[in-house]
JSON list of N, CA and C in Angstrom, two decimals:
[
{"chain": "A", "resi": 1, "resn": "MET", "atom": "N", "xyz": [216.58, 3.71, 113.42]},
{"chain": "A", "resi": 1, "resn": "MET", "atom": "CA", "xyz": [217.86, 4.07, 112.80]},
{"chain": "A", "resi": 1, "resn": "MET", "atom": "C", "xyz": [218.89, 3.15, 113.42]},
{"chain": "A", "resi": 2, "resn": "ARG", "atom": "N", "xyz": [219.70, 2.49, 112.62]},
{"chain": "A", "resi": 2, "resn": "ARG", "atom": "CA", "xyz": [220.81, 1.69, 113.16]},
{"chain": "A", "resi": 2, "resn": "ARG", "atom": "C", "xyz": [221.82, 2.67, 113.90]},
{"chain": "A", "resi": 3, "resn": "GLN", "atom": "N", "xyz": [222.23, 2.32, 114.99]},
{"chain": "A", "resi": 3, "resn": "GLN", "atom": "CA", "xyz": [223.32, 3.11, 115.72]},
{"chain": "A", "resi": 3, "resn": "GLN", "atom": "C", "xyz": [224.62, 2.73, 115.04]},
{"chain": "A", "resi": 4, "resn": "GLU", "atom": "N", "xyz": [225.51, 3.73, 115.27]},
{"chain": "A", "resi": 4, "resn": "GLU", "atom": "CA", "xyz": [227.01, 3.49, 114.79]},
{"chain": "A", "resi": 4, "resn": "GLU", "atom": "C", "xyz": [227.88, 3.69, 116.02]},
{"chain": "A", "resi": 5, "resn": "ILE", "atom": "N", "xyz": [228.81, 2.67, 116.26]},
{"chain": "A", "resi": 5, "resn": "ILE", "atom": "CA", "xyz": [229.79, 2.90, 117.16]},
{"chain": "A", "resi": 5, "resn": "ILE", "atom": "C", "xyz": [231.15, 2.97, 116.51]},
{"chain": "A", "resi": 6, "resn": "ILE", "atom": "N", "xyz": [231.75, 4.00, 116.76]},
{"chain": "A", "resi": 6, "resn": "ILE", "atom": "CA", "xyz": [233.26, 4.22, 116.38]},
{"chain": "A", "resi": 6, "resn": "ILE", "atom": "C", "xyz": [234.01, 3.89, 117.61]},
{"chain": "A", "resi": 7, "resn": "PHE", "atom": "N", "xyz": [234.96, 2.91, 117.22]},
{"chain": "A", "resi": 7, "resn": "PHE", "atom": "CA", "xyz": [235.96, 2.50, 118.47]},
{"chain": "A", "resi": 7, "resn": "PHE", "atom": "C", "xyz": [237.29, 2.81, 118.02]},
{"chain": "A", "resi": 8, "resn": "TYR", "atom": "N", "xyz": [237.82, 3.91, 118.81]},
{"chain": "A", "resi": 8, "resn": "TYR", "atom": "CA", "xyz": [239.23, 4.39, 118.54]},
{"chain": "A", "resi": 8, "resn": "TYR", "atom": "C", "xyz": [240.10, 3.50, 119.40]},
{"chain": "A", "resi": 9, "resn": "LYS", "atom": "N", "xyz": [241.20, 3.00, 118.74]},
{"chain": "A", "resi": 9, "resn": "LYS", "atom": "CA", "xyz": [242.09, 2.19, 119.34]},
{"chain": "A", "resi": 9, "resn": "LYS", "atom": "C", "xyz": [243.45, 2.25, 118.88]},
{"chain": "A", "resi": 10, "resn": "ARG", "atom": "N", "xyz": [244.37, 1.48, 119.37]},
{"chain": "A", "resi": 10, "resn": "ARG", "atom": "CA", "xyz": [245.74, 1.38, 118.93]},
{"chain": "A", "resi": 10, "resn": "ARG", "atom": "C", "xyz": [246.22, -0.07, 118.88]},
{"chain": "A", "resi": 11, "resn": "LYS", "atom": "N", "xyz": [247.29, -0.39, 118.18]},
{"chain": "A", "resi": 11, "resn": "LYS", "atom": "CA", "xyz": [247.84, -1.74, 118.41]},
{"chain": "A", "resi": 11, "resn": "LYS", "atom": "C", "xyz": [248.50, -1.97, 119.79]},
{"chain": "A", "resi": 12, "resn": "GLU", "atom": "N", "xyz": [248.50, -3.19, 120.01]},
{"chain": "A", "resi": 12, "resn": "GLU", "atom": "CA", "xyz": [249.19, -3.60, 121.40]},
{"chain": "A", "resi": 12, "resn": "GLU", "atom": "C", "xyz": [248.70, -2.84, 122.48]},
{"chain": "A", "resi": 13, "resn": "CYS", "atom": "N", "xyz": [247.30, -2.78, 122.69]},
{"chain": "A", "resi": 13, "resn": "CYS", "atom": "CA", "xyz": [246.67, -2.14, 123.71]},
{"chain": "A", "resi": 13, "resn": "CYS", "atom": "C", "xyz": [245.77, -3.13, 124.56]},
{"chain": "A", "resi": 14, "resn": "HIS", "atom": "N", "xyz": [246.10, -3.48, 125.77]},
{"chain": "A", "resi": 14, "resn": "HIS", "atom": "CA", "xyz": [245.33, -4.50, 126.30]},
{"chain": "A", "resi": 14, "resn": "HIS", "atom": "C", "xyz": [243.86, -3.95, 126.70]},
{"chain": "A", "resi": 15, "resn": "LEU", "atom": "N", "xyz": [243.83, -2.69, 126.97]},
{"chain": "A", "resi": 15, "resn": "LEU", "atom": "CA", "xyz": [242.45, -2.07, 127.24]},
{"chain": "A", "resi": 15, "resn": "LEU", "atom": "C", "xyz": [241.59, -2.10, 125.98]},
{"chain": "A", "resi": 16, "resn": "CYS", "atom": "N", "xyz": [242.25, -1.88, 124.78]},
{"chain": "A", "resi": 16, "resn": "CYS", "atom": "CA", "xyz": [241.72, -1.87, 123.59]},
{"chain": "A", "resi": 16, "resn": "CYS", "atom": "C", "xyz": [241.07, -3.35, 123.34]},
{"chain": "A", "resi": 17, "resn": "ASP", "atom": "N", "xyz": [241.97, -4.25, 123.56]},
{"chain": "A", "resi": 17, "resn": "ASP", "atom": "CA", "xyz": [241.48, -5.72, 123.32]},
{"chain": "A", "resi": 17, "resn": "ASP", "atom": "C", "xyz": [240.28, -6.04, 124.16]},
{"chain": "A", "resi": 18, "resn": "ASN", "atom": "N", "xyz": [240.28, -5.74, 125.42]},
{"chain": "A", "resi": 18, "resn": "ASN", "atom": "CA", "xyz": [239.25, -5.89, 126.46]},
{"chain": "A", "resi": 18, "resn": "ASN", "atom": "C", "xyz": [238.00, -5.26, 125.91]},
{"chain": "A", "resi": 19, "resn": "ALA", "atom": "N", "xyz": [238.04, -3.96, 125.52]},
{"chain": "A", "resi": 19, "resn": "ALA", "atom": "CA", "xyz": [236.94, -3.17, 125.18]},
{"chain": "A", "resi": 19, "resn": "ALA", "atom": "C", "xyz": [236.37, -3.78, 123.88]},
{"chain": "A", "resi": 20, "resn": "LEU", "atom": "N", "xyz": [237.12, -4.17, 122.88]},
{"chain": "A", "resi": 20, "resn": "LEU", "atom": "CA", "xyz": [236.66, -4.72, 121.60]},
{"chain": "A", "resi": 20, "resn": "LEU", "atom": "C", "xyz": [235.84, -6.03, 121.89]},
{"chain": "A", "resi": 21, "resn": "GLU", "atom": "N", "xyz": [236.32, -6.85, 122.89]},
{"chain": "A", "resi": 21, "resn": "GLU", "atom": "CA", "xyz": [235.69, -8.12, 123.27]},
{"chain": "A", "resi": 21, "resn": "GLU", "atom": "C", "xyz": [234.21, -7.67, 123.79]},
{"chain": "A", "resi": 22, "resn": "ILE", "atom": "N", "xyz": [234.13, -6.70, 124.62]},
{"chain": "A", "resi": 22, "resn": "ILE", "atom": "CA", "xyz": [232.76, -6.28, 125.20]},
{"chain": "A", "resi": 22, "resn": "ILE", "atom": "C", "xyz": [231.95, -5.91, 124.00]},
{"chain": "A", "resi": 23, "resn": "LEU", "atom": "N", "xyz": [232.40, -5.04, 123.06]},
{"chain": "A", "resi": 23, "resn": "LEU", "atom": "CA", "xyz": [231.60, -4.42, 121.98]},
{"chain": "A", "resi": 23, "resn": "LEU", "atom": "C", "xyz": [231.12, -5.68, 120.95]},
{"chain": "A", "resi": 24, "resn": "ARG", "atom": "N", "xyz": [232.00, -6.68, 120.66]},
{"chain": "A", "resi": 24, "resn": "ARG", "atom": "CA", "xyz": [231.54, -7.77, 119.96]},
{"chain": "A", "resi": 24, "resn": "ARG", "atom": "C", "xyz": [230.46, -8.63, 120.70]},
{"chain": "A", "resi": 25, "resn": "ARG", "atom": "N", "xyz": [230.60, -8.71, 122.04]},
{"chain": "A", "resi": 25, "resn": "ARG", "atom": "CA", "xyz": [229.57, -9.35, 122.74]},
{"chain": "A", "resi": 25, "resn": "ARG", "atom": "C", "xyz": [228.21, -8.66, 122.67]},
{"chain": "A", "resi": 26, "resn": "LEU", "atom": "N", "xyz": [228.27, -7.30, 122.84]},
{"chain": "A", "resi": 26, "resn": "LEU", "atom": "CA", "xyz": [227.01, -6.56, 122.78]},
{"chain": "A", "resi": 26, "resn": "LEU", "atom": "C", "xyz": [226.51, -6.55, 121.33]},
{"chain": "A", "resi": 27, "resn": "GLN", "atom": "N", "xyz": [227.38, -6.68, 120.29]},
{"chain": "A", "resi": 27, "resn": "GLN", "atom": "CA", "xyz": [226.81, -6.68, 118.90]},
{"chain": "A", "resi": 27, "resn": "GLN", "atom": "C", "xyz": [226.04, -8.07, 118.68]},
{"chain": "A", "resi": 28, "resn": "ASN", "atom": "N", "xyz": [226.26, -8.98, 119.50]},
{"chain": "A", "resi": 28, "resn": "ASN", "atom": "CA", "xyz": [225.29, -10.15, 119.47]},
{"chain": "A", "resi": 28, "resn": "ASN", "atom": "C", "xyz": [223.94, -9.85, 119.95]},
{"chain": "A", "resi": 29, "resn": "GLU", "atom": "N", "xyz": [223.75, -8.78, 120.75]},
{"chain": "A", "resi": 29, "resn": "GLU", "atom": "CA", "xyz": [222.41, -8.52, 121.26]},
{"chain": "A", "resi": 29, "resn": "GLU", "atom": "C", "xyz": [221.74, -7.26, 120.80]},
{"chain": "A", "resi": 30, "resn": "TYR", "atom": "N", "xyz": [222.61, -6.32, 120.23]},
{"chain": "A", "resi": 30, "resn": "TYR", "atom": "CA", "xyz": [222.08, -4.99, 119.71]},
{"chain": "A", "resi": 30, "resn": "TYR", "atom": "C", "xyz": [222.42, -4.81, 118.27]},
{"chain": "A", "resi": 31, "resn": "ASP", "atom": "N", "xyz": [221.62, -4.07, 117.56]},
{"chain": "A", "resi": 31, "resn": "ASP", "atom": "CA", "xyz": [221.69, -3.75, 116.16]},
{"chain": "A", "resi": 31, "resn": "ASP", "atom": "C", "xyz": [222.55, -2.66, 115.91]},
{"chain": "A", "resi": 32, "resn": "PHE", "atom": "N", "xyz": [223.94, -2.59, 115.71]},
{"chain": "A", "resi": 32, "resn": "PHE", "atom": "CA", "xyz": [224.72, -1.57, 115.45]},
{"chain": "A", "resi": 32, "resn": "PHE", "atom": "C", "xyz": [225.89, -1.88, 114.70]},
{"chain": "A", "resi": 33, "resn": "THR", "atom": "N", "xyz": [226.34, -0.80, 113.88]},
{"chain": "A", "resi": 33, "resn": "THR", "atom": "CA", "xyz": [227.54, -1.00, 113.04]},
{"chain": "A", "resi": 33, "resn": "THR", "atom": "C", "xyz": [228.76, -0.74, 113.90]},
{"chain": "A", "resi": 34, "resn": "LEU", "atom": "N", "xyz": [229.74, -1.37, 113.75]},
{"chain": "A", "resi": 34, "resn": "LEU", "atom": "CA", "xyz": [230.99, -1.09, 114.41]},
{"chain": "A", "resi": 34, "resn": "LEU", "atom": "C", "xyz": [232.08, -0.70, 113.61]},
{"chain": "A", "resi": 35, "resn": "LYS", "atom": "N", "xyz": [232.71, 0.41, 113.76]},
{"chain": "A", "resi": 35, "resn": "LYS", "atom": "CA", "xyz": [233.74, 0.96, 112.99]},
{"chain": "A", "resi": 35, "resn": "LYS", "atom": "C", "xyz": [235.08, 1.03, 113.92]},
{"chain": "A", "resi": 36, "resn": "LEU", "atom": "N", "xyz": [236.09, 0.33, 113.48]},
{"chain": "A", "resi": 36, "resn": "LEU", "atom": "CA", "xyz": [237.42, 0.38, 114.17]},
{"chain": "A", "resi": 36, "resn": "LEU", "atom": "C", "xyz": [238.20, 1.33, 113.52]},
{"chain": "A", "resi": 37, "resn": "VAL", "atom": "N", "xyz": [238.77, 2.20, 114.35]},
{"chain": "A", "resi": 37, "resn": "VAL", "atom": "CA", "xyz": [239.69, 3.20, 113.83]},
{"chain": "A", "resi": 37, "resn": "VAL", "atom": "C", "xyz": [241.07, 3.29, 114.65]},
{"chain": "A", "resi": 38, "resn": "ASP", "atom": "N", "xyz": [242.11, 2.91, 114.01]},
{"chain": "A", "resi": 38, "resn": "ASP", "atom": "CA", "xyz": [243.53, 2.95, 114.77]},
{"chain": "A", "resi": 38, "resn": "ASP", "atom": "C", "xyz": [243.87, 4.38, 114.51]},
{"chain": "A", "resi": 39, "resn": "ILE", "atom": "N", "xyz": [244.09, 4.92, 115.72]},
{"chain": "A", "resi": 39, "resn": "ILE", "atom": "CA", "xyz": [244.51, 6.33, 115.83]},
{"chain": "A", "resi": 39, "resn": "ILE", "atom": "C", "xyz": [245.96, 6.59, 115.42]},
{"chain": "A", "resi": 40, "resn": "GLU", "atom": "N", "xyz": [246.72, 5.45, 115.43]},
{"chain": "A", "resi": 40, "resn": "GLU", "atom": "CA", "xyz": [248.08, 5.65, 115.05]},
{"chain": "A", "resi": 40, "resn": "GLU", "atom": "C", "xyz": [248.29, 5.93, 113.54]},
{"chain": "A", "resi": 41, "resn": "GLU", "atom": "N", "xyz": [247.11, 5.76, 112.68]},
{"chain": "A", "resi": 41, "resn": "GLU", "atom": "CA", "xyz": [247.18, 5.98, 111.36]},
{"chain": "A", "resi": 41, "resn": "GLU", "atom": "C", "xyz": [246.72, 7.41, 111.01]},
{"chain": "A", "resi": 42, "resn": "ASN", "atom": "N", "xyz": [246.47, 8.30, 112.12]},
{"chain": "A", "resi": 42, "resn": "ASN", "atom": "CA", "xyz": [246.08, 9.63, 111.74]},
{"chain": "A", "resi": 42, "resn": "ASN", "atom": "C", "xyz": [246.53, 10.39, 112.85]},
{"chain": "A", "resi": 43, "resn": "ASP", "atom": "N", "xyz": [247.52, 11.42, 112.45]},
{"chain": "A", "resi": 43, "resn": "ASP", "atom": "CA", "xyz": [248.11, 12.38, 113.57]},
{"chain": "A", "resi": 43, "resn": "ASP", "atom": "C", "xyz": [247.22, 13.13, 114.21]},
{"chain": "A", "resi": 44, "resn": "ASP", "atom": "N", "xyz": [246.11, 13.55, 113.71]},
{"chain": "A", "resi": 44, "resn": "ASP", "atom": "CA", "xyz": [245.06, 14.25, 114.45]},
{"chain": "A", "resi": 44, "resn": "ASP", "atom": "C", "xyz": [244.34, 13.57, 115.53]},
{"chain": "A", "resi": 45, "resn": "LEU", "atom": "N", "xyz": [243.95, 12.26, 115.04]},
{"chain": "A", "resi": 45, "resn": "LEU", "atom": "CA", "xyz": [243.33, 11.42, 115.99]},
{"chain": "A", "resi": 45, "resn": "LEU", "atom": "C", "xyz": [244.37, 11.01, 117.19]},
{"chain": "A", "resi": 46, "resn": "GLU", "atom": "N", "xyz": [245.54, 10.80, 116.84]},
{"chain": "A", "resi": 46, "resn": "GLU", "atom": "CA", "xyz": [246.58, 10.45, 117.82]},
{"chain": "A", "resi": 46, "resn": "GLU", "atom": "C", "xyz": [246.75, 11.49, 118.81]},
{"chain": "A", "resi": 47, "resn": "GLU", "atom": "N", "xyz": [246.62, 12.92, 118.41]},
{"chain": "A", "resi": 47, "resn": "GLU", "atom": "CA", "xyz": [246.71, 13.91, 119.17]},
{"chain": "A", "resi": 47, "resn": "GLU", "atom": "C", "xyz": [245.51, 14.07, 120.09]},
{"chain": "A", "resi": 48, "resn": "LYS", "atom": "N", "xyz": [244.30, 13.90, 119.54]},
{"chain": "A", "resi": 48, "resn": "LYS", "atom": "CA", "xyz": [243.06, 14.09, 120.10]},
{"chain": "A", "resi": 48, "resn": "LYS", "atom": "C", "xyz": [242.77, 12.98, 121.23]},
{"chain": "A", "resi": 49, "resn": "TYR", "atom": "N", "xyz": [243.06, 11.72, 120.82]},
{"chain": "A", "resi": 49, "resn": "TYR", "atom": "CA", "xyz": [242.72, 10.61, 121.71]},
{"chain": "A", "resi": 49, "resn": "TYR", "atom": "C", "xyz": [243.91, 9.73, 122.24]},
{"chain": "A", "resi": 50, "resn": "GLY", "atom": "N", "xyz": [245.06, 10.17, 122.00]},
{"chain": "A", "resi": 50, "resn": "GLY", "atom": "CA", "xyz": [246.29, 9.44, 122.48]},
{"chain": "A", "resi": 50, "resn": "GLY", "atom": "C", "xyz": [246.22, 9.01, 123.91]},
{"chain": "A", "resi": 51, "resn": "LEU", "atom": "N", "xyz": [245.98, 9.84, 124.79]},
{"chain": "A", "resi": 51, "resn": "LEU", "atom": "CA", "xyz": [245.99, 9.63, 126.24]},
{"chain": "A", "resi": 51, "resn": "LEU", "atom": "C", "xyz": [244.71, 8.97, 126.75]},
{"chain": "A", "resi": 52, "resn": "TYR", "atom": "N", "xyz": [243.69, 8.80, 125.92]},
{"chain": "A", "resi": 52, "resn": "TYR", "atom": "CA", "xyz": [242.37, 8.29, 126.30]},
{"chain": "A", "resi": 52, "resn": "TYR", "atom": "C", "xyz": [241.92, 6.97, 125.76]},
{"chain": "A", "resi": 53, "resn": "ILE", "atom": "N", "xyz": [242.81, 6.42, 124.91]},
{"chain": "A", "resi": 53, "resn": "ILE", "atom": "CA", "xyz": [242.56, 5.18, 124.27]},
{"chain": "A", "resi": 53, "resn": "ILE", "atom": "C", "xyz": [242.21, 4.11, 125.15]},
{"chain": "A", "resi": 54, "resn": "PRO", "atom": "N", "xyz": [241.27, 3.18, 125.06]},
{"chain": "A", "resi": 54, "resn": "PRO", "atom": "CA", "xyz": [240.38, 3.15, 123.96]},
{"chain": "A", "resi": 54, "resn": "PRO", "atom": "C", "xyz": [239.26, 4.13, 124.11]},
{"chain": "A", "resi": 55, "resn": "VAL", "atom": "N", "xyz": [238.50, 4.59, 123.09]},
{"chain": "A", "resi": 55, "resn": "VAL", "atom": "CA", "xyz": [237.40, 5.53, 123.03]},
{"chain": "A", "resi": 55, "resn": "VAL", "atom": "C", "xyz": [236.37, 4.84, 122.37]},
{"chain": "A", "resi": 56, "resn": "VAL", "atom": "N", "xyz": [235.17, 4.91, 123.00]},
{"chain": "A", "resi": 56, "resn": "VAL", "atom": "CA", "xyz": [233.99, 4.48, 122.43]},
{"chain": "A", "resi": 56, "resn": "VAL", "atom": "C", "xyz": [232.93, 5.60, 121.97]},
{"chain": "A", "resi": 57, "resn": "GLU", "atom": "N", "xyz": [232.64, 5.81, 120.81]},
{"chain": "A", "resi": 57, "resn": "GLU", "atom": "CA", "xyz": [231.70, 7.05, 120.42]},
{"chain": "A", "resi": 57, "resn": "GLU", "atom": "C", "xyz": [230.46, 6.34, 119.81]},
{"chain": "A", "resi": 58, "resn": "ILE", "atom": "N", "xyz": [229.41, 6.73, 120.26]},
{"chain": "A", "resi": 58, "resn": "ILE", "atom": "CA", "xyz": [228.05, 6.20, 119.82]},
{"chain": "A", "resi": 58, "resn": "ILE", "atom": "C", "xyz": [227.42, 7.34, 119.19]},
{"chain": "A", "resi": 59, "resn": "ASP", "atom": "N", "xyz": [227.15, 7.20, 117.79]},
{"chain": "A", "resi": 59, "resn": "ASP", "atom": "CA", "xyz": [226.22, 8.20, 117.20]},
{"chain": "A", "resi": 59, "resn": "ASP", "atom": "C", "xyz": [226.90, 9.58, 117.32]},
{"chain": "A", "resi": 60, "resn": "GLY", "atom": "N", "xyz": [228.29, 9.77, 117.23]},
{"chain": "A", "resi": 60, "resn": "GLY", "atom": "CA", "xyz": [228.92, 11.03, 117.28]},
{"chain": "A", "resi": 60, "resn": "GLY", "atom": "C", "xyz": [229.21, 11.50, 118.77]},
{"chain": "A", "resi": 61, "resn": "GLU", "atom": "N", "xyz": [228.77, 10.74, 119.72]},
{"chain": "A", "resi": 61, "resn": "GLU", "atom": "CA", "xyz": [229.09, 11.17, 121.13]},
{"chain": "A", "resi": 61, "resn": "GLU", "atom": "C", "xyz": [230.07, 10.22, 121.87]},
{"chain": "A", "resi": 62, "resn": "VAL", "atom": "N", "xyz": [231.10, 10.86, 122.43]},
{"chain": "A", "resi": 62, "resn": "VAL", "atom": "CA", "xyz": [231.92, 10.06, 123.17]},
{"chain": "A", "resi": 62, "resn": "VAL", "atom": "C", "xyz": [231.28, 9.57, 124.37]},
{"chain": "A", "resi": 63, "resn": "ILE", "atom": "N", "xyz": [231.20, 8.25, 124.58]},
{"chain": "A", "resi": 63, "resn": "ILE", "atom": "CA", "xyz": [230.38, 7.65, 125.72]},
{"chain": "A", "resi": 63, "resn": "ILE", "atom": "C", "xyz": [231.33, 7.18, 126.87]},
{"chain": "A", "resi": 64, "resn": "GLN", "atom": "N", "xyz": [232.48, 6.65, 126.36]},
{"chain": "A", "resi": 64, "resn": "GLN", "atom": "CA", "xyz": [233.57, 6.23, 127.47]},
{"chain": "A", "resi": 64, "resn": "GLN", "atom": "C", "xyz": [235.02, 6.17, 126.91]},
{"chain": "A", "resi": 65, "resn": "PHE", "atom": "N", "xyz": [235.90, 6.26, 127.79]},
{"chain": "A", "resi": 65, "resn": "PHE", "atom": "CA", "xyz": [237.30, 6.09, 127.32]},
{"chain": "A", "resi": 65, "resn": "PHE", "atom": "C", "xyz": [238.02, 5.40, 128.43]},
{"chain": "A", "resi": 66, "resn": "GLY", "atom": "N", "xyz": [239.16, 4.88, 128.03]},
{"chain": "A", "resi": 66, "resn": "GLY", "atom": "CA", "xyz": [240.04, 4.22, 129.20]},
{"chain": "A", "resi": 66, "resn": "GLY", "atom": "C", "xyz": [239.51, 2.88, 129.48]},
{"chain": "A", "resi": 67, "resn": "GLN", "atom": "N", "xyz": [239.27, 2.66, 130.63]},
{"chain": "A", "resi": 67, "resn": "GLN", "atom": "CA", "xyz": [238.74, 1.37, 131.26]},
{"chain": "A", "resi": 67, "resn": "GLN", "atom": "C", "xyz": [237.11, 1.43, 130.76]},
{"chain": "A", "resi": 68, "resn": "ILE", "atom": "N", "xyz": [236.62, 0.49, 129.73]},
{"chain": "A", "resi": 68, "resn": "ILE", "atom": "CA", "xyz": [235.31, 0.63, 129.22]},
{"chain": "A", "resi": 68, "resn": "ILE", "atom": "C", "xyz": [234.43, -0.44, 130.07]},
{"chain": "A", "resi": 69, "resn": "ASP", "atom": "N", "xyz": [233.22, 0.02, 130.42]},
{"chain": "A", "resi": 69, "resn": "ASP", "atom": "CA", "xyz": [232.19, -0.70, 131.26]},
{"chain": "A", "resi": 69, "resn": "ASP", "atom": "C", "xyz": [231.03, -1.07, 130.33]},
{"chain": "A", "resi": 70, "resn": "GLU", "atom": "N", "xyz": [230.97, -2.35, 130.26]},
{"chain": "A", "resi": 70, "resn": "GLU", "atom": "CA", "xyz": [229.85, -2.91, 129.49]},
{"chain": "A", "resi": 70, "resn": "GLU", "atom": "C", "xyz": [228.58, -2.47, 129.94]},
{"chain": "A", "resi": 71, "resn": "HIS", "atom": "N", "xyz": [228.28, -2.23, 131.12]},
{"chain": "A", "resi": 71, "resn": "HIS", "atom": "CA", "xyz": [226.89, -1.84, 131.72]},
{"chain": "A", "resi": 71, "resn": "HIS", "atom": "C", "xyz": [226.69, -0.38, 131.07]},
{"chain": "A", "resi": 72, "resn": "VAL", "atom": "N", "xyz": [227.59, 0.48, 131.17]},
{"chain": "A", "resi": 72, "resn": "VAL", "atom": "CA", "xyz": [227.42, 1.77, 130.58]},
{"chain": "A", "resi": 72, "resn": "VAL", "atom": "C", "xyz": [227.07, 1.95, 129.05]},
{"chain": "A", "resi": 73, "resn": "ILE", "atom": "N", "xyz": [227.78, 0.90, 128.37]},
{"chain": "A", "resi": 73, "resn": "ILE", "atom": "CA", "xyz": [227.54, 0.76, 126.90]},
{"chain": "A", "resi": 73, "resn": "ILE", "atom": "C", "xyz": [226.20, 0.41, 126.62]},
{"chain": "A", "resi": 74, "resn": "ARG", "atom": "N", "xyz": [225.83, -0.70, 127.47]},
{"chain": "A", "resi": 74, "resn": "ARG", "atom": "CA", "xyz": [224.63, -1.28, 127.16]},
{"chain": "A", "resi": 74, "resn": "ARG", "atom": "C", "xyz": [223.45, -0.43, 127.50]},
{"chain": "A", "resi": 75, "resn": "ILE", "atom": "N", "xyz": [223.48, 0.42, 128.48]},
{"chain": "A", "resi": 75, "resn": "ILE", "atom": "CA", "xyz": [222.61, 1.33, 128.92]},
{"chain": "A", "resi": 75, "resn": "ILE", "atom": "C", "xyz": [222.41, 2.26, 127.76]},
{"chain": "A", "resi": 76, "resn": "ARG", "atom": "N", "xyz": [223.46, 2.84, 127.11]},
{"chain": "A", "resi": 76, "resn": "ARG", "atom": "CA", "xyz": [223.34, 3.73, 126.04]},
{"chain": "A", "resi": 76, "resn": "ARG", "atom": "C", "xyz": [222.76, 3.10, 124.88]},
{"chain": "A", "resi": 77, "resn": "LEU", "atom": "N", "xyz": [223.09, 1.92, 124.67]},
{"chain": "A", "resi": 77, "resn": "LEU", "atom": "CA", "xyz": [222.53, 1.25, 123.33]},
{"chain": "A", "resi": 77, "resn": "LEU", "atom": "C", "xyz": [221.09, 1.05, 123.52]},
{"chain": "A", "resi": 78, "resn": "GLN", "atom": "N", "xyz": [220.61, 0.88, 124.82]},
{"chain": "A", "resi": 78, "resn": "GLN", "atom": "CA", "xyz": [219.18, 0.52, 125.15]},
{"chain": "A", "resi": 78, "resn": "GLN", "atom": "C", "xyz": [218.26, 1.82, 124.79]},
{"chain": "A", "resi": 79, "resn": "LYS", "atom": "N", "xyz": [218.88, 3.05, 124.77]},
{"chain": "A", "resi": 79, "resn": "LYS", "atom": "CA", "xyz": [218.15, 4.30, 124.65]},
{"chain": "A", "resi": 79, "resn": "LYS", "atom": "C", "xyz": [217.34, 4.22, 123.29]},
{"chain": "A", "resi": 80, "resn": "ASN", "atom": "N", "xyz": [217.96, 3.65, 122.23]},
{"chain": "A", "resi": 80, "resn": "ASN", "atom": "CA", "xyz": [217.35, 3.56, 120.98]},
{"chain": "A", "resi": 80, "resn": "ASN", "atom": "C", "xyz": [216.65, 2.17, 120.80]},
{"chain": "A", "resi": 81, "resn": "LYS", "atom": "N", "xyz": [216.87, 1.28, 121.75]},
{"chain": "A", "resi": 81, "resn": "LYS", "atom": "CA", "xyz": [216.26, -0.05, 121.67]},
{"chain": "A", "resi": 81, "resn": "LYS", "atom": "C", "xyz": [216.36, -0.84, 120.51]},
{"chain": "A", "resi": 82, "resn": "ASN", "atom": "N", "xyz": [217.58, -0.94, 119.96]},
{"chain": "A", "resi": 82, "resn": "ASN", "atom": "CA", "xyz": [217.90, -1.49, 118.71]},
{"chain": "A", "resi": 82, "resn": "ASN", "atom": "C", "xyz": [218.32, -3.04, 119.12]},
{"chain": "A", "resi": 83, "resn": "VAL", "atom": "N", "xyz": [217.53, -3.66, 119.87]},
{"chain": "A", "resi": 83, "resn": "VAL", "atom": "CA", "xyz": [217.80, -4.98, 120.31]},
{"chain": "A", "resi": 83, "resn": "VAL", "atom": "C", "xyz": [217.53, -5.97, 119.09]},
{"chain": "A", "resi": 84, "resn": "LYS", "atom": "N", "xyz": [218.45, -6.87, 118.78]},
{"chain": "A", "resi": 84, "resn": "LYS", "atom": "CA", "xyz": [218.39, -7.84, 117.79]},
{"chain": "A", "resi": 84, "resn": "LYS", "atom": "C", "xyz": [217.30, -8.81, 118.18]},
{"chain": "A", "resi": 85, "resn": "ASP", "atom": "N", "xyz": [216.56, -9.36, 117.06]},
{"chain": "A", "resi": 85, "resn": "ASP", "atom": "CA", "xyz": [215.46, -10.33, 117.26]},
{"chain": "A", "resi": 85, "resn": "ASP", "atom": "C", "xyz": [216.21, -11.65, 117.68]},
{"chain": "A", "resi": 86, "resn": "SER", "atom": "N", "xyz": [215.71, -12.34, 118.65]},
{"chain": "A", "resi": 86, "resn": "SER", "atom": "CA", "xyz": [216.07, -13.59, 119.05]},
{"chain": "A", "resi": 86, "resn": "SER", "atom": "C", "xyz": [215.89, -14.84, 118.06]}
]
């Protein structure tokens, strides 16, 4: 089954920009859907994630927030071994 990453972000956030770059790079290697959610468009999400942005959630589980580490995300994606065919 294809994994889903929900990426919670906000506008004008350099950590969000860096994390999105990492996710786009990983998307070239792993088969997952990427859903971008701007927390500023939802009061509940703003309250829940406002201090933690960016937040990476994979298949319903928050994996990382703040400074995103590519290696940590890669290891989590490898659990289901959804590597794209070369």
